Amino acid sequence: MASNLKLEVFRISLKKKNKSDTDLCCFRDLFNVFDLQKSGAYKKFIQDFITYFDGEFRLNADRNKGISSSTSRNHRINVSNNVINGEVYGGPTDMEQTIYKRNNARQHTGTLKTDDITTLPFFYKLWTPYDYTTGVLMVQSYTNATITKLLQHHLQKFIQQYGYSLIFTPYIPKKVSEHYRENANVYKVTYVKDGLSKSKRKLINPIFAEFKDLKIRIEVSGFKKSVHNFWDEFNENRPISSNLEDFDIREEEDYTVVASYVDSEGHKASTSVKKDFEINPTIFLPNNLKKENSNLFNFDKMIAHSDMLLENIKKEINYN
């Protein structure tokens, strides 16, 4: 279930809750609510965030995934660098499951009920520079397990209690994006068309005529070409040379082109051609950040690795 470690990075901004204006606040404004002394404010922030869970799992809207935190979990504050390193745990719920050993499918060893929850630990780093309006949130996940949206949601609800709101913007460090661009191949191109006219929907098949949200995807695969060579030869001005007027595809503005990439280690990403080929790959973390003989992360190693990443991000966003 948890084979590879991944990381998602977000730029975060702070504003007054329910304010329509775009004026951003310094993080000092938020932390002063907890304590006027910086060290006390950070400690109180973590204490209150743990208390927010009230010893229970907070669920998503579908009530099939939950997260929580407690004083028994790892938390470490670096006040001088405006950093909170923490750990939450969570996973799926609301599904009956039978437990077996992998080498014995005949005899089960336990049963999970709908009110049980299976959990994994998840690392997060929060950088909130006191006199600055932009910070960073990093959330670790696994190949087949993530709680990122759920953590964002409850971090938002927690902060809104104090009259503020967060804005999350996905961020890919330049070093990661450049490495991917230099080492990846394009292996698939997908043409996406939505907003077909009723006559064209009917032409495809009469059963689709009444579905206004019908979407067409034309996928081209079975090739592999380096990023640089591919875009040198790809016809950006007319990505589709075939006549596809039956799908309401006449001009470039009628559809979206999505290119899919894969690097030498099998990591995949995609981008829309209309976004100037901006690649947003998943950030895979090195295996040496795991505990020995385990697929779970080592908390101290995660702090050290994310600290280095954060220093590079500070330079990229021109933080002094």
Coordinates of C-alpha atoms in Angstrom, one line a residue:
M1 CA 0.0 0.0 0.0
A2 CA 2.7 2.5 1.0
S3 CA 5.6 1.7 -1.4
N4 CA 7.0 5.1 -2.4
L5 CA 7.1 8.4 -0.5
K6 CA 5.7 11.5 -2.3
L7 CA 5.5 15.2 -1.5
E8 CA 3.1 17.9 -2.5
V9 CA 4.1 21.6 -2.1
F10 CA 1.8 24.6 -1.8
R11 CA 2.4 28.3 -1.5
I12 CA 0.1 29.6 1.1
S13 CA -1.3 33.1 1.6
L14 CA -3.3 34.5 4.5
K15 CA -6.2 36.8 4.3
K16 CA -9.1 38.0 6.6
K17 CA -12.0 35.5 6.6
N18 CA -14.9 36.4 4.4
K19 CA -13.2 39.4 3.0
S20 CA -13.8 40.0 -0.7
D21 CA -10.7 42.2 -1.2
T22 CA -7.4 40.7 -2.2
D23 CA -5.3 42.3 0.6
L24 CA -3.1 39.7 2.2
C25 CA -2.0 39.6 5.8
C26 CA 1.3 38.9 7.4
F27 CA 1.5 35.6 9.3
R28 CA 2.3 37.7 12.4
D29 CA -1.3 38.8 12.4
L30 CA -2.5 35.2 12.8
F31 CA 0.0 34.1 15.4
N32 CA -0.5 37.2 17.6
V33 CA -4.0 35.8 18.2
F34 CA -2.3 32.8 20.0
D35 CA 0.4 34.7 21.9
L36 CA 2.3 38.0 21.4
Q37 CA 5.5 36.2 22.1
K38 CA 6.6 34.3 19.0
S39 CA 7.8 31.1 20.7
G40 CA 4.6 31.0 22.7
A41 CA 2.5 31.5 19.6
Y42 CA 4.0 28.6 17.8
K43 CA 3.6 26.3 20.7
K44 CA 0.0 27.4 21.3
F45 CA -0.8 27.0 17.6
I46 CA 0.3 23.3 17.7
Q47 CA -1.5 22.6 21.0
D48 CA -4.7 24.1 19.7
F49 CA -4.5 22.3 16.3
I50 CA -4.2 19.0 18.2
T51 CA -7.1 20.0 20.5
Y52 CA -9.1 20.8 17.3
F53 CA -9.3 17.0 16.6
D54 CA -10.7 16.4 20.1
G55 CA -9.2 12.9 20.2
E56 CA -11.3 11.8 17.2
F57 CA -10.9 11.5 13.4
R58 CA -12.1 14.3 11.3
L59 CA -13.8 13.0 8.1
N60 CA -14.1 14.2 4.6
A61 CA -17.4 15.1 3.0
D62 CA -18.0 11.6 1.8
R63 CA -17.2 10.3 5.3
N64 CA -14.9 7.6 3.9
K65 CA -11.5 9.0 4.9
G66 CA -10.4 10.6 8.2
I67 CA -7.3 12.2 9.8
S68 CA -6.4 13.1 13.4
S69 CA -3.4 14.2 15.5
S70 CA -2.4 13.8 19.1
T71 CA 0.3 14.7 21.6
S72 CA 1.8 11.2 21.1
R73 CA 2.6 12.1 17.4
N74 CA 5.8 13.8 16.3
H75 CA 5.8 17.6 16.4
R76 CA 8.8 19.9 16.2
I77 CA 9.0 23.6 16.1
N78 CA 11.8 25.8 14.7
V79 CA 10.8 29.2 15.9
S80 CA 13.8 31.1 14.5
N81 CA 13.0 29.7 11.0
N82 CA 9.2 30.1 11.3
V83 CA 8.7 26.4 10.8
I84 CA 6.4 23.8 12.2
N85 CA 7.1 20.1 11.4
G86 CA 4.2 17.8 12.3
E87 CA 2.6 14.4 11.8
V88 CA -1.0 13.5 11.4
Y89 CA -2.4 10.0 10.8
G90 CA -5.3 8.9 8.7
G91 CA -6.8 6.7 6.1
P92 CA -9.9 5.1 4.8
T93 CA -13.0 4.2 6.8
D94 CA -16.7 3.3 6.3
M95 CA -16.0 -0.1 4.7
E96 CA -16.2 -3.6 6.1
Q97 CA -13.0 -5.4 5.5
T98 CA -11.6 -8.9 6.4
I99 CA -8.0 -9.2 7.3
Y100 CA -5.7 -12.1 6.1
K101 CA -2.1 -12.9 6.2
R102 CA -0.7 -12.7 2.6
N103 CA 0.5 -16.3 2.7
N104 CA -2.8 -17.7 4.0
A105 CA -6.0 -16.9 2.1
R106 CA -7.9 -19.6 4.0
Q107 CA -8.0 -18.2 7.5
H108 CA -8.8 -14.6 8.3
T109 CA -7.2 -12.9 11.3
G110 CA -9.6 -10.1 11.9
T111 CA -12.4 -7.9 10.7
L112 CA -12.8 -4.2 10.3
K113 CA -16.2 -2.6 10.8
T114 CA -17.6 0.5 9.1
D115 CA -16.6 2.6 12.1
D116 CA -13.0 1.4 12.1
I117 CA -10.3 3.3 10.3
T118 CA -7.0 2.1 8.9
T119 CA -4.2 4.7 9.2
L120 CA -0.8 5.6 8.1
P121 CA 1.4 8.5 9.4
F122 CA 1.8 11.6 7.2
F123 CA 4.4 14.3 7.6
Y124 CA 3.7 18.0 7.0
K125 CA 5.8 21.1 7.2
L126 CA 4.4 24.6 7.6
W127 CA 6.5 27.6 7.0
T128 CA 4.9 30.9 8.1
P129 CA 7.4 33.8 7.9
Y130 CA 6.2 36.4 10.4
D131 CA 6.5 39.5 8.4
Y132 CA 5.7 38.1 5.0
T133 CA 2.4 37.3 3.2
T134 CA 3.6 34.1 1.5
G135 CA 4.4 30.8 3.2
V136 CA 4.7 27.1 2.3
L137 CA 2.9 23.9 3.2
M138 CA 4.4 20.6 2.4
V139 CA 2.5 17.4 2.8
Q140 CA 4.0 13.9 2.4
S141 CA 2.0 11.0 1.0
Y142 CA 2.4 7.5 -0.4
T143 CA 2.0 5.9 -3.8
N144 CA -1.5 4.8 -3.1
A145 CA -2.4 6.8 0.0
T146 CA -2.9 10.5 0.5
I147 CA -4.6 12.8 2.9
T148 CA -3.5 16.2 1.4
K149 CA -6.9 17.6 0.6
L150 CA -8.3 16.5 4.0
L151 CA -5.4 18.1 5.8
Q152 CA -5.8 21.3 3.8
H153 CA -9.5 21.3 4.6
H154 CA -9.2 21.0 8.4
L155 CA -6.2 23.3 8.6
Q156 CA -8.4 25.8 6.9
K157 CA -11.3 25.2 9.3
F158 CA -9.0 25.5 12.2
I159 CA -7.5 28.8 11.1
Q160 CA -11.0 30.2 10.2
Q161 CA -11.9 29.9 13.9
Y162 CA -9.5 32.8 14.5
G163 CA -10.9 35.1 11.7
Y164 CA -8.4 34.2 8.9
S165 CA -8.4 32.1 5.8
L166 CA -5.7 30.4 3.7
I167 CA -5.2 30.4 0.0
F168 CA -3.4 27.3 -1.3
T169 CA -1.5 27.4 -4.6
P170 CA 0.3 24.2 -5.9
Y171 CA 4.0 24.8 -6.3
I172 CA 6.7 22.8 -8.1
P173 CA 10.2 23.7 -7.2
K174 CA 12.2 24.8 -10.3
K175 CA 14.9 22.2 -9.7
V176 CA 12.4 19.4 -9.7
S177 CA 10.7 20.7 -12.9
E178 CA 14.0 21.3 -14.7
H179 CA 15.3 17.9 -13.8
Y180 CA 12.1 16.3 -15.2
R181 CA 12.2 18.4 -18.3
E182 CA 15.8 17.3 -19.0
N183 CA 15.2 13.6 -18.3
A184 CA 11.7 12.8 -19.4
N185 CA 10.1 11.5 -22.6
V186 CA 6.7 12.3 -24.0
Y187 CA 4.8 9.0 -24.4
K188 CA 1.2 10.1 -25.0
V189 CA -0.7 13.0 -26.4
T190 CA -4.4 13.4 -25.6
Y191 CA -6.8 15.8 -27.5
V192 CA -9.7 16.8 -25.3
K193 CA -12.9 18.4 -26.6
D194 CA -16.0 19.4 -24.6
G195 CA -19.0 21.6 -25.4
L196 CA -20.1 19.7 -28.5
S197 CA -23.2 20.9 -30.3
K198 CA -26.3 18.8 -30.1
S199 CA -26.1 17.9 -33.7
K200 CA -22.5 16.6 -33.3
R201 CA -23.4 14.7 -30.2
K202 CA -26.2 13.1 -32.1
L203 CA -23.9 12.3 -35.0
I204 CA -21.6 10.4 -32.7
N205 CA -24.5 8.4 -31.5
P206 CA -28.1 9.4 -30.9
I207 CA -28.0 8.2 -27.4
F208 CA -25.6 11.1 -26.5
A209 CA -27.7 13.9 -28.0
E210 CA -29.2 15.1 -24.8
F211 CA -25.9 15.1 -22.8
K212 CA -24.6 18.7 -22.8
D213 CA -21.5 17.8 -20.8
L214 CA -20.3 15.2 -23.3
K215 CA -16.5 15.1 -23.7
I216 CA -14.4 13.6 -26.4
R217 CA -10.9 12.3 -25.8
I218 CA -8.6 11.3 -28.7
E219 CA -5.5 9.5 -27.4
V220 CA -2.3 9.0 -29.3
S221 CA 0.2 6.6 -27.7
G222 CA 2.7 3.9 -28.6
F223 CA 5.7 6.2 -29.0
K224 CA 8.4 7.7 -26.8
K225 CA 10.3 10.8 -27.6
S226 CA 12.5 13.1 -25.5
V227 CA 10.8 16.3 -24.4
H228 CA 13.1 18.6 -26.4
N229 CA 13.0 16.7 -29.6
F230 CA 9.2 16.2 -29.4
W231 CA 8.3 19.8 -29.1
D232 CA 10.8 20.8 -31.8
E233 CA 8.9 18.5 -34.3
F234 CA 5.4 18.9 -32.9
N235 CA 3.2 21.3 -34.9
E236 CA 2.1 23.7 -32.1
N237 CA 0.1 25.9 -34.5
R238 CA -2.0 23.0 -35.8
P239 CA -1.6 20.0 -33.3
I240 CA -4.3 18.1 -35.2
S241 CA -3.8 17.9 -39.0
S242 CA -6.7 15.5 -39.6
N243 CA -10.2 16.7 -40.4
L244 CA -12.3 16.2 -37.3
E245 CA -15.2 18.6 -37.9
D246 CA -17.6 15.9 -37.0
F247 CA -16.4 16.4 -33.4
D248 CA -16.7 20.3 -33.7
I249 CA -12.9 20.4 -33.9
R250 CA -11.9 23.0 -36.5
E251 CA -9.6 25.5 -34.8
E252 CA -6.9 25.1 -32.1
E253 CA -9.3 26.9 -29.7
D254 CA -11.8 24.1 -30.0
Y255 CA -9.9 21.6 -28.0
T256 CA -7.1 21.1 -25.4
V257 CA -3.9 19.2 -26.0
V258 CA -2.5 17.3 -23.0
A259 CA 1.0 15.8 -23.2
S260 CA 2.0 12.9 -20.8
Y261 CA 5.5 12.4 -19.7
V262 CA 7.6 9.7 -18.0
D263 CA 11.1 9.9 -16.6
S264 CA 13.8 7.3 -16.4
E265 CA 12.5 6.0 -13.1
G266 CA 8.9 5.6 -14.4
H267 CA 7.5 8.7 -12.7
K268 CA 4.8 10.3 -14.7
A269 CA 3.4 13.8 -15.2
S270 CA 1.3 15.7 -17.7
T271 CA 0.7 19.3 -18.9
S272 CA -1.6 21.2 -21.2
V273 CA 0.0 22.7 -24.3
K274 CA -1.9 25.9 -23.7
K275 CA 0.0 26.3 -20.4
D276 CA 3.3 26.9 -22.3
F277 CA 4.4 23.3 -21.6
E278 CA 4.7 23.9 -17.9
I279 CA 5.4 20.4 -16.5
N280 CA 4.0 19.7 -13.0
P281 CA 5.5 16.3 -12.0
T282 CA 4.8 14.5 -8.8
I283 CA 7.6 14.9 -6.4
F284 CA 8.9 11.5 -5.4
L285 CA 11.1 11.3 -2.3
P286 CA 14.2 9.2 -2.1
N287 CA 14.0 5.8 -0.4
N288 CA 16.7 6.7 2.1
L289 CA 14.1 8.9 3.9
K290 CA 12.3 5.7 5.0
K291 CA 12.7 3.9 8.3
E292 CA 14.9 0.9 8.2
N293 CA 13.1 -2.2 6.9
S294 CA 9.9 -0.1 6.5
N295 CA 7.9 1.8 3.9
L296 CA 7.1 4.6 6.4
F297 CA 9.1 7.8 6.7
N298 CA 11.8 8.6 9.3
F299 CA 10.6 11.9 10.9
D300 CA 14.1 13.3 11.5
K301 CA 15.2 12.6 7.9
M302 CA 12.0 14.1 6.5
I303 CA 12.7 17.3 8.4
A304 CA 16.3 17.5 7.1
H305 CA 15.2 16.8 3.5
S306 CA 12.3 19.3 3.5
D307 CA 14.5 21.9 5.2
M308 CA 16.9 21.8 2.2
L309 CA 13.9 22.0 -0.2
L310 CA 12.5 24.9 1.7
E311 CA 15.7 26.9 1.4
N312 CA 15.7 26.5 -2.4
I313 CA 12.0 27.6 -2.5
K314 CA 12.9 30.7 -0.5
K315 CA 15.4 31.7 -3.1
E316 CA 13.0 31.0 -5.9
I317 CA 10.3 33.3 -4.5
N318 CA 12.9 35.9 -3.6
Y319 CA 12.4 35.7 0.1
N320 CA 15.2 37.6 2.0

